[in-house]
């Protein structure tokens, strides 16, 4: 279990592309290499020095199959938004997890799929609580590729039960 306080940086409301949002988030990112400008809402968050781009995509229709090229572009610290990874916030049913409300679709900054990120799931849970999508008085269950994680929020302390460590097979 991680018992580290999560520092939440309130980003100024504004946008990178000069348009207002109808998704409740005022930050937009444009991909000029696609057919015409493509924009969508994003948030940035950090937990214990790891920073993430959060992509609200509750019903799975905004980003579809998030390409590794797009993830690398978002995470690029010079030409993109800059981040250690991308957290797509999507309902469990969209990702084949009908018994859990939320699924953390985590991608590493190189665009590869990842099973889990401890700091990322805490940032993910903070987003759910901040947006009124989860009740902080009860454990928040989040499905990940690494299994179900239970997140507890007590004031500004966000704790995640990472489960029992598993040791890999030793190489010879």
mmCIF file of C-alpha atoms in Angstrom:
data_model
loop_
_atom_site.group_PDB
_atom_site.id
_atom_site.type_symbol
_atom_site.label_atom_id
_atom_site.label_comp_id
_atom_site.label_asym_id
_atom_site.label_seq_id
_atom_site.Cartn_x
_atom_site.Cartn_y
_atom_site.Cartn_z
ATOM 1 C CA UNK A 1 0.000 0.000 0.000
ATOM 2 C CA UNK A 2 1.329 3.426 -0.914
ATOM 3 C CA UNK A 3 0.761 6.064 1.780
ATOM 4 C CA UNK A 4 2.172 9.131 0.080
ATOM 5 C CA UNK A 5 0.399 12.480 -0.025
ATOM 6 C CA UNK A 6 -0.583 13.412 -3.549
ATOM 7 C CA UNK A 7 0.138 16.973 -4.499
ATOM 8 C CA UNK A 8 -2.523 18.286 -6.813
ATOM 9 C CA UNK A 9 -1.539 21.248 -8.901
ATOM 10 C CA UNK A 10 -4.495 23.360 -9.929
ATOM 11 C CA UNK A 11 -3.854 24.276 -13.522
ATOM 12 C CA UNK A 12 -5.140 27.610 -14.710
ATOM 13 C CA UNK A 13 -8.277 27.273 -16.775
ATOM 14 C CA UNK A 14 -7.491 28.143 -20.328
ATOM 15 C CA UNK A 15 -6.768 26.390 -23.540
ATOM 16 C CA UNK A 16 -3.915 25.752 -25.854
ATOM 17 C CA UNK A 17 -5.921 26.202 -29.006
ATOM 18 C CA UNK A 18 -8.103 29.237 -28.372
ATOM 19 C CA UNK A 19 -11.426 27.394 -28.289
ATOM 20 C CA UNK A 20 -13.739 26.802 -25.373
ATOM 21 C CA UNK A 21 -14.702 23.327 -24.233
ATOM 22 C CA UNK A 22 -18.079 21.659 -24.157
ATOM 23 C CA UNK A 23 -16.612 18.725 -22.162
ATOM 24 C CA UNK A 24 -16.052 20.591 -18.876
ATOM 25 C CA UNK A 25 -12.294 20.791 -19.481
ATOM 26 C CA UNK A 26 -10.841 23.866 -21.122
ATOM 27 C CA UNK A 27 -7.498 22.509 -22.320
ATOM 28 C CA UNK A 28 -7.146 21.361 -25.918
ATOM 29 C CA UNK A 29 -4.354 19.787 -27.906
ATOM 30 C CA UNK A 30 -4.111 19.896 -31.694
ATOM 31 C CA UNK A 31 -2.485 17.344 -34.016
ATOM 32 C CA UNK A 32 -1.613 19.302 -37.175
ATOM 33 C CA UNK A 33 -0.375 16.264 -39.131
ATOM 34 C CA UNK A 34 -3.856 14.742 -39.321
ATOM 35 C CA UNK A 35 -6.578 15.655 -41.822
ATOM 36 C CA UNK A 36 -7.398 19.063 -40.451
ATOM 37 C CA UNK A 37 -6.992 20.175 -36.852
ATOM 38 C CA UNK A 38 -7.957 17.540 -34.280
ATOM 39 C CA UNK A 39 -8.671 18.731 -30.775
ATOM 40 C CA UNK A 40 -9.826 17.192 -27.539
ATOM 41 C CA UNK A 41 -9.907 17.867 -23.836
ATOM 42 C CA UNK A 42 -6.993 17.002 -21.582
ATOM 43 C CA UNK A 43 -5.798 17.558 -18.036
ATOM 44 C CA UNK A 44 -2.346 17.365 -16.479
ATOM 45 C CA UNK A 45 -1.646 15.950 -13.058
ATOM 46 C CA UNK A 46 1.290 14.749 -11.037
ATOM 47 C CA UNK A 47 1.900 12.450 -8.104
ATOM 48 C CA UNK A 48 5.241 12.104 -6.337
ATOM 49 C CA UNK A 49 7.184 13.690 -9.204
ATOM 50 C CA UNK A 50 5.568 11.640 -11.992
ATOM 51 C CA UNK A 51 3.464 13.746 -14.345
ATOM 52 C CA UNK A 52 0.654 12.553 -16.571
ATOM 53 C CA UNK A 53 -1.647 13.737 -19.312
ATOM 54 C CA UNK A 54 -5.207 12.661 -18.436
ATOM 55 C CA UNK A 55 -7.626 12.139 -21.293
ATOM 56 C CA UNK A 56 -11.278 12.065 -20.218
ATOM 57 C CA UNK A 57 -12.904 9.524 -22.564
ATOM 58 C CA UNK A 58 -15.661 8.093 -20.388
ATOM 59 C CA UNK A 59 -17.610 6.327 -23.120
ATOM 60 C CA UNK A 60 -14.575 5.455 -25.262
ATOM 61 C CA UNK A 61 -15.661 7.537 -28.260
ATOM 62 C CA UNK A 62 -13.171 10.411 -28.066
ATOM 63 C CA UNK A 63 -9.856 8.613 -28.542
ATOM 64 C CA UNK A 64 -10.778 5.153 -29.785
ATOM 65 C CA UNK A 65 -7.666 3.041 -30.144
ATOM 66 C CA UNK A 66 -5.144 5.556 -28.848
ATOM 67 C CA UNK A 67 -2.132 5.179 -31.139
ATOM 68 C CA UNK A 68 1.423 4.961 -29.839
ATOM 69 C CA UNK A 69 2.338 7.845 -32.188
ATOM 70 C CA UNK A 70 -0.232 10.085 -30.526
ATOM 71 C CA UNK A 71 0.908 9.097 -27.033
ATOM 72 C CA UNK A 72 4.544 9.849 -27.903
ATOM 73 C CA UNK A 73 3.495 13.238 -29.321
ATOM 74 C CA UNK A 74 1.518 14.123 -26.199
ATOM 75 C CA UNK A 75 4.363 13.089 -23.875
ATOM 76 C CA UNK A 76 7.116 14.831 -25.848
ATOM 77 C CA UNK A 77 8.565 17.436 -23.472
ATOM 78 C CA UNK A 78 9.716 19.750 -26.280
ATOM 79 C CA UNK A 79 6.988 19.569 -28.918
ATOM 80 C CA UNK A 80 4.060 18.136 -26.940
ATOM 81 C CA UNK A 81 2.498 18.586 -23.532
ATOM 82 C CA UNK A 82 5.271 16.689 -21.764
ATOM 83 C CA UNK A 83 4.549 13.763 -19.444
ATOM 84 C CA UNK A 84 5.772 10.440 -18.103
ATOM 85 C CA UNK A 85 2.648 8.789 -19.487
ATOM 86 C CA UNK A 86 -0.969 9.103 -20.599
ATOM 87 C CA UNK A 87 -3.945 8.086 -18.463
ATOM 88 C CA UNK A 88 -7.135 7.593 -20.458
ATOM 89 C CA UNK A 89 -10.140 7.823 -18.127
ATOM 90 C CA UNK A 90 -12.678 5.336 -19.478
ATOM 91 C CA UNK A 91 -15.574 3.327 -18.049
ATOM 92 C CA UNK A 92 -14.841 -0.300 -17.265
ATOM 93 C CA UNK A 93 -17.606 -1.576 -19.543
ATOM 94 C CA UNK A 94 -15.888 0.014 -22.552
ATOM 95 C CA UNK A 95 -12.701 -1.939 -21.793
ATOM 96 C CA UNK A 96 -14.396 -5.302 -21.139
ATOM 97 C CA UNK A 97 -14.607 -4.829 -17.356
ATOM 98 C CA UNK A 98 -18.390 -4.601 -16.780
ATOM 99 C CA UNK A 99 -18.188 -5.139 -13.002
ATOM 100 C CA UNK A 100 -16.013 -2.057 -12.376
ATOM 101 C CA UNK A 101 -17.053 1.516 -13.074
ATOM 102 C CA UNK A 102 -13.617 2.859 -14.132
ATOM 103 C CA UNK A 103 -10.648 1.559 -16.106
ATOM 104 C CA UNK A 104 -7.251 3.266 -16.159
ATOM 105 C CA UNK A 105 -5.945 2.864 -19.706
ATOM 106 C CA UNK A 106 -2.286 3.685 -19.042
ATOM 107 C CA UNK A 107 0.337 4.232 -21.761
ATOM 108 C CA UNK A 108 4.044 4.840 -21.190
ATOM 109 C CA UNK A 109 5.623 7.929 -22.746
ATOM 110 C CA UNK A 110 7.084 5.764 -25.553
ATOM 111 C CA UNK A 111 3.526 4.818 -26.542
ATOM 112 C CA UNK A 112 3.632 1.252 -25.227
ATOM 113 C CA UNK A 113 0.799 -0.250 -23.197
ATOM 114 C CA UNK A 114 1.432 -0.601 -19.491
ATOM 115 C CA UNK A 115 -0.236 -2.788 -16.905
ATOM 116 C CA UNK A 116 -0.214 -0.307 -14.057
ATOM 117 C CA UNK A 117 1.376 2.764 -12.492
ATOM 118 C CA UNK A 118 1.029 3.384 -8.747
ATOM 119 C CA UNK A 119 1.379 7.166 -8.943
ATOM 120 C CA UNK A 120 -0.812 7.197 -12.042
ATOM 121 C CA UNK A 121 -3.710 5.392 -10.361
ATOM 122 C CA UNK A 122 -3.595 7.915 -7.513
ATOM 123 C CA UNK A 123 -3.765 10.820 -9.983
ATOM 124 C CA UNK A 124 -6.566 8.952 -11.801
ATOM 125 C CA UNK A 125 -8.550 8.586 -8.545
ATOM 126 C CA UNK A 126 -8.023 12.257 -7.659
ATOM 127 C CA UNK A 127 -9.475 13.217 -11.037
ATOM 128 C CA UNK A 128 -12.537 11.006 -10.420
ATOM 129 C CA UNK A 129 -13.113 12.596 -7.002
ATOM 130 C CA UNK A 130 -12.477 16.174 -8.208
ATOM 131 C CA UNK A 131 -14.957 15.759 -11.065
ATOM 132 C CA UNK A 132 -17.603 14.172 -8.801
ATOM 133 C CA UNK A 133 -17.313 10.803 -10.577
ATOM 134 C CA UNK A 134 -16.366 8.831 -7.449
ATOM 135 C CA UNK A 135 -17.282 9.024 -3.764
ATOM 136 C CA UNK A 136 -14.129 9.716 -1.700
ATOM 137 C CA UNK A 137 -15.741 8.347 1.472
ATOM 138 C CA UNK A 138 -15.572 4.794 0.089
ATOM 139 C CA UNK A 139 -12.730 2.862 -1.562
ATOM 140 C CA UNK A 140 -12.551 3.565 -5.292
ATOM 141 C CA UNK A 141 -12.135 0.438 -7.389
ATOM 142 C CA UNK A 142 -10.109 1.011 -10.565
ATOM 143 C CA UNK A 143 -9.506 -1.719 -13.136
ATOM 144 C CA UNK A 144 -6.068 -1.779 -14.764
ATOM 145 C CA UNK A 145 -4.214 -4.195 -17.035
ATOM 146 C CA UNK A 146 -2.430 -5.271 -13.835
ATOM 147 C CA UNK A 147 -5.686 -6.140 -12.076
ATOM 148 C CA UNK A 148 -8.166 -4.370 -9.842
ATOM 149 C CA UNK A 149 -6.730 -1.665 -7.559
ATOM 150 C CA UNK A 150 -8.486 -0.217 -4.521
ATOM 151 C CA UNK A 151 -7.810 3.464 -3.865
ATOM 152 C CA UNK A 152 -8.624 5.205 -0.575
ATOM 153 C CA UNK A 153 -8.904 8.985 -0.185
ATOM 154 C CA UNK A 154 -8.484 10.567 3.258
ATOM 155 C CA UNK A 155 -8.189 14.340 2.933
ATOM 156 C CA UNK A 156 -5.169 14.990 0.716
ATOM 157 C CA UNK A 157 -3.760 11.499 1.350
ATOM 158 C CA UNK A 158 -4.472 9.046 -1.467
ATOM 159 C CA UNK A 159 -3.520 5.428 -0.862
ATOM 160 C CA UNK A 160 -3.572 2.520 -3.296
ATOM 161 C CA UNK A 161 -3.487 -1.158 -2.409
ATOM 162 C CA UNK A 162 -1.039 -2.528 -4.959
ATOM 163 C CA UNK A 163 -1.681 -6.144 -3.958
ATOM 164 C CA UNK A 164 0.849 -8.821 -3.127
ATOM 165 C CA UNK A 165 4.197 -8.406 -4.893
ATOM 166 C CA UNK A 166 4.964 -11.062 -7.456
ATOM 167 C CA UNK A 167 8.544 -12.106 -8.071
ATOM 168 C CA UNK A 168 9.559 -12.918 -11.622
ATOM 169 C CA UNK A 169 11.466 -16.044 -12.602
ATOM 170 C CA UNK A 170 15.175 -15.580 -11.990
ATOM 171 C CA UNK A 171 17.299 -15.657 -15.108
ATOM 172 C CA UNK A 172 20.080 -18.199 -15.364
#
